[in-house]
């Protein structure tokens, strides 16, 4: 028998809630065709993003079932902003421009053609963008920095607190 509050009970509860929630969302997605209208596409994307929060829900349920203090448990699993947050935040937002610069340099060194982002935009939309290619590339890189540091970080938080937080900590207690 598994004791309430034991690492194994938290792991089992977390896995049941995380996977069952994710599978329910997957079932919803699989039973509906990918929408073509913009409004429906946004709803579809929101449903897909909700899947990333099922591990966070699993952590909360595991803490509640084990009768652990919720805020203290979340803090123990890494929900905090400390001194190390801002240096790592700067590292995170510098990654998209570095990938762009090194990717273009690597492609040029290997002799691959580097296509202008305006050409790609024209192929996708069928119209020419009235903007300089360098400015367009800078806007794309800046928007990826902004979305990666804000929106994606918020969505990925649900998975990180579950898999790197609860699972890693509780498995370390078991080993």
mmCIF file of C-alpha atoms in Angstrom:
data_model
loop_
_atom_site.group_PDB
_atom_site.id
_atom_site.type_symbol
_atom_site.label_atom_id
_atom_site.label_comp_id
_atom_site.label_asym_id
_atom_site.label_seq_id
_atom_site.Cartn_x
_atom_site.Cartn_y
_atom_site.Cartn_z
ATOM 1 C CA UNK A 1 0.000 0.000 0.000
ATOM 2 C CA UNK A 2 1.209 3.492 -0.823
ATOM 3 C CA UNK A 3 1.309 5.932 2.090
ATOM 4 C CA UNK A 4 -0.402 9.287 1.647
ATOM 5 C CA UNK A 5 2.213 12.021 1.368
ATOM 6 C CA UNK A 6 4.995 9.630 0.361
ATOM 7 C CA UNK A 7 7.073 10.445 -2.713
ATOM 8 C CA UNK A 8 5.513 7.475 -4.509
ATOM 9 C CA UNK A 9 1.949 8.672 -3.842
ATOM 10 C CA UNK A 10 2.815 12.148 -5.145
ATOM 11 C CA UNK A 11 4.397 10.640 -8.262
ATOM 12 C CA UNK A 12 1.418 8.369 -8.951
ATOM 13 C CA UNK A 13 -1.116 11.175 -8.409
ATOM 14 C CA UNK A 14 0.902 13.545 -10.571
ATOM 15 C CA UNK A 15 1.181 11.038 -13.423
ATOM 16 C CA UNK A 16 -2.513 10.106 -13.345
ATOM 17 C CA UNK A 17 -3.686 13.734 -13.394
ATOM 18 C CA UNK A 18 -1.088 14.897 -15.936
ATOM 19 C CA UNK A 19 -1.584 12.123 -18.447
ATOM 20 C CA UNK A 20 -5.352 11.819 -18.119
ATOM 21 C CA UNK A 21 -5.774 15.585 -18.556
ATOM 22 C CA UNK A 22 -3.437 15.628 -21.549
ATOM 23 C CA UNK A 23 -5.155 12.625 -23.119
ATOM 24 C CA UNK A 24 -8.581 14.225 -22.708
ATOM 25 C CA UNK A 25 -7.320 17.310 -24.512
ATOM 26 C CA UNK A 26 -5.722 15.094 -27.188
ATOM 27 C CA UNK A 27 -9.026 13.295 -27.634
ATOM 28 C CA UNK A 28 -10.757 16.632 -28.132
ATOM 29 C CA UNK A 29 -8.145 17.718 -30.694
ATOM 30 C CA UNK A 30 -8.228 14.413 -32.588
ATOM 31 C CA UNK A 31 -12.009 14.412 -32.917
ATOM 32 C CA UNK A 32 -12.205 17.842 -34.498
ATOM 33 C CA UNK A 33 -10.602 18.785 -37.808
ATOM 34 C CA UNK A 34 -8.018 21.536 -37.868
ATOM 35 C CA UNK A 35 -10.038 24.729 -38.381
ATOM 36 C CA UNK A 36 -9.452 27.023 -41.315
ATOM 37 C CA UNK A 37 -11.138 30.184 -40.061
ATOM 38 C CA UNK A 38 -8.890 32.466 -38.021
ATOM 39 C CA UNK A 39 -11.232 32.669 -35.005
ATOM 40 C CA UNK A 40 -11.493 28.889 -34.783
ATOM 41 C CA UNK A 41 -7.757 28.500 -35.292
ATOM 42 C CA UNK A 42 -7.111 30.708 -32.265
ATOM 43 C CA UNK A 43 -9.481 28.592 -30.160
ATOM 44 C CA UNK A 44 -7.747 25.451 -31.404
ATOM 45 C CA UNK A 45 -4.346 26.869 -30.416
ATOM 46 C CA UNK A 46 -5.625 27.797 -26.948
ATOM 47 C CA UNK A 47 -6.868 24.239 -26.429
ATOM 48 C CA UNK A 48 -3.473 22.886 -27.508
ATOM 49 C CA UNK A 49 -1.667 25.250 -25.142
ATOM 50 C CA UNK A 50 -3.954 24.202 -22.274
ATOM 51 C CA UNK A 51 -2.371 20.766 -22.591
ATOM 52 C CA UNK A 52 0.904 22.237 -21.330
ATOM 53 C CA UNK A 53 -0.753 23.100 -18.015
ATOM 54 C CA UNK A 54 -1.851 19.553 -17.186
ATOM 55 C CA UNK A 55 1.447 18.779 -15.376
ATOM 56 C CA UNK A 56 0.947 21.906 -13.241
ATOM 57 C CA UNK A 57 -2.556 20.727 -12.398
ATOM 58 C CA UNK A 58 -1.013 17.356 -11.524
ATOM 59 C CA UNK A 59 1.387 19.050 -9.086
ATOM 60 C CA UNK A 60 -1.426 20.947 -7.370
ATOM 61 C CA UNK A 61 -3.614 17.830 -7.057
ATOM 62 C CA UNK A 62 -0.651 15.755 -5.792
ATOM 63 C CA UNK A 63 0.092 18.365 -3.114
ATOM 64 C CA UNK A 64 -3.571 18.575 -2.090
ATOM 65 C CA UNK A 65 -4.032 14.788 -1.959
ATOM 66 C CA UNK A 66 -0.864 14.376 0.110
ATOM 67 C CA UNK A 67 -2.062 17.177 2.417
ATOM 68 C CA UNK A 68 1.183 19.070 1.856
ATOM 69 C CA UNK A 69 1.095 22.861 2.236
ATOM 70 C CA UNK A 70 0.379 24.134 -1.274
ATOM 71 C CA UNK A 71 2.504 27.295 -1.358
ATOM 72 C CA UNK A 72 5.420 25.672 0.436
ATOM 73 C CA UNK A 73 5.242 22.666 -1.892
ATOM 74 C CA UNK A 74 5.236 24.873 -4.976
ATOM 75 C CA UNK A 75 8.201 26.819 -3.618
ATOM 76 C CA UNK A 76 10.053 23.554 -2.966
ATOM 77 C CA UNK A 77 9.458 22.514 -6.574
ATOM 78 C CA UNK A 78 10.949 25.741 -7.908
ATOM 79 C CA UNK A 79 8.179 28.353 -8.087
ATOM 80 C CA UNK A 80 10.170 31.386 -7.025
ATOM 81 C CA UNK A 81 11.973 34.353 -8.473
ATOM 82 C CA UNK A 82 15.328 34.856 -6.844
ATOM 83 C CA UNK A 83 18.638 36.538 -7.550
ATOM 84 C CA UNK A 84 19.473 34.104 -10.353
ATOM 85 C CA UNK A 85 16.315 34.875 -12.336
ATOM 86 C CA UNK A 86 17.452 38.015 -14.180
ATOM 87 C CA UNK A 87 20.867 36.784 -15.412
ATOM 88 C CA UNK A 88 19.224 33.638 -16.798
ATOM 89 C CA UNK A 89 16.418 35.732 -18.262
ATOM 90 C CA UNK A 90 19.026 37.731 -20.201
ATOM 91 C CA UNK A 91 20.628 34.508 -21.415
ATOM 92 C CA UNK A 92 17.222 33.220 -22.542
ATOM 93 C CA UNK A 93 16.312 36.297 -24.583
ATOM 94 C CA UNK A 94 19.741 36.383 -26.240
ATOM 95 C CA UNK A 95 19.347 32.870 -27.684
ATOM 96 C CA UNK A 96 17.096 33.688 -30.724
ATOM 97 C CA UNK A 97 19.450 36.364 -32.138
ATOM 98 C CA UNK A 98 22.466 34.123 -31.537
ATOM 99 C CA UNK A 99 20.798 31.213 -33.323
ATOM 100 C CA UNK A 100 19.932 33.507 -36.234
ATOM 101 C CA UNK A 101 23.447 34.939 -36.566
ATOM 102 C CA UNK A 102 25.222 31.590 -36.219
ATOM 103 C CA UNK A 103 22.699 29.863 -38.493
ATOM 104 C CA UNK A 104 23.194 32.394 -41.284
ATOM 105 C CA UNK A 105 26.995 32.301 -40.873
ATOM 106 C CA UNK A 106 27.017 28.499 -40.887
ATOM 107 C CA UNK A 107 24.840 28.373 -44.006
ATOM 108 C CA UNK A 108 27.103 30.863 -45.773
ATOM 109 C CA UNK A 109 30.238 28.920 -44.760
ATOM 110 C CA UNK A 110 28.763 25.719 -46.185
ATOM 111 C CA UNK A 111 27.707 27.481 -49.370
ATOM 112 C CA UNK A 112 23.962 27.206 -48.863
ATOM 113 C CA UNK A 113 21.813 30.011 -50.247
ATOM 114 C CA UNK A 114 20.441 32.320 -47.574
ATOM 115 C CA UNK A 115 17.011 33.472 -48.654
ATOM 116 C CA UNK A 116 15.621 36.864 -47.775
ATOM 117 C CA UNK A 117 12.728 36.806 -45.296
ATOM 118 C CA UNK A 118 10.752 39.011 -47.692
ATOM 119 C CA UNK A 119 10.904 36.240 -50.328
ATOM 120 C CA UNK A 120 9.609 33.731 -47.785
ATOM 121 C CA UNK A 121 6.852 36.130 -46.758
ATOM 122 C CA UNK A 122 5.893 36.622 -50.402
ATOM 123 C CA UNK A 123 5.670 32.841 -50.915
ATOM 124 C CA UNK A 124 3.452 32.473 -47.843
ATOM 125 C CA UNK A 125 1.125 35.418 -48.395
ATOM 126 C CA UNK A 126 1.331 35.996 -52.126
ATOM 127 C CA UNK A 127 2.139 39.684 -51.663
ATOM 128 C CA UNK A 128 5.358 41.639 -51.392
ATOM 129 C CA UNK A 129 6.180 43.141 -48.011
ATOM 130 C CA UNK A 130 6.954 46.870 -48.283
ATOM 131 C CA UNK A 131 9.871 46.538 -45.861
ATOM 132 C CA UNK A 132 13.621 46.158 -46.048
ATOM 133 C CA UNK A 133 14.720 42.494 -45.645
ATOM 134 C CA UNK A 134 17.160 43.339 -42.830
ATOM 135 C CA UNK A 135 14.459 45.217 -40.927
ATOM 136 C CA UNK A 136 12.050 42.319 -41.455
ATOM 137 C CA UNK A 137 14.629 39.831 -40.157
ATOM 138 C CA UNK A 138 15.288 42.035 -37.120
ATOM 139 C CA UNK A 139 11.534 42.229 -36.436
ATOM 140 C CA UNK A 140 11.196 38.445 -36.706
ATOM 141 C CA UNK A 141 14.117 37.882 -34.318
ATOM 142 C CA UNK A 142 12.840 40.515 -31.871
ATOM 143 C CA UNK A 143 9.335 39.048 -31.892
ATOM 144 C CA UNK A 144 10.751 35.574 -31.222
ATOM 145 C CA UNK A 145 12.740 36.999 -28.294
ATOM 146 C CA UNK A 146 9.638 38.678 -26.929
ATOM 147 C CA UNK A 147 7.315 35.707 -27.388
ATOM 148 C CA UNK A 148 9.888 33.240 -26.083
ATOM 149 C CA UNK A 149 10.560 35.251 -22.950
ATOM 150 C CA UNK A 150 6.914 35.926 -22.179
ATOM 151 C CA UNK A 151 4.219 33.788 -23.789
ATOM 152 C CA UNK A 152 6.217 30.608 -24.265
ATOM 153 C CA UNK A 153 7.731 30.898 -20.787
ATOM 154 C CA UNK A 154 4.269 31.129 -19.264
ATOM 155 C CA UNK A 155 3.029 28.103 -21.193
ATOM 156 C CA UNK A 156 6.176 26.055 -20.557
ATOM 157 C CA UNK A 157 5.952 26.839 -16.837
ATOM 158 C CA UNK A 158 3.205 24.254 -16.440
ATOM 159 C CA UNK A 159 5.426 21.492 -17.755
ATOM 160 C CA UNK A 160 8.588 22.629 -15.999
ATOM 161 C CA UNK A 161 7.046 22.708 -12.530
ATOM 162 C CA UNK A 162 5.653 19.226 -13.084
ATOM 163 C CA UNK A 163 8.478 17.330 -14.736
ATOM 164 C CA UNK A 164 11.524 19.168 -13.386
ATOM 165 C CA UNK A 165 9.889 20.193 -10.165
ATOM 166 C CA UNK A 166 7.767 17.451 -8.641
ATOM 167 C CA UNK A 167 8.974 14.444 -10.634
ATOM 168 C CA UNK A 168 12.680 15.182 -10.244
ATOM 169 C CA UNK A 169 12.440 16.048 -6.545
ATOM 170 C CA UNK A 170 10.231 13.102 -5.624
ATOM 171 C CA UNK A 171 12.254 10.618 -7.669
ATOM 172 C CA UNK A 172 15.400 11.825 -5.898
ATOM 173 C CA UNK A 173 13.669 10.973 -2.600
ATOM 174 C CA UNK A 174 12.886 7.477 -3.918
ATOM 175 C CA UNK A 175 16.372 6.668 -5.244
#
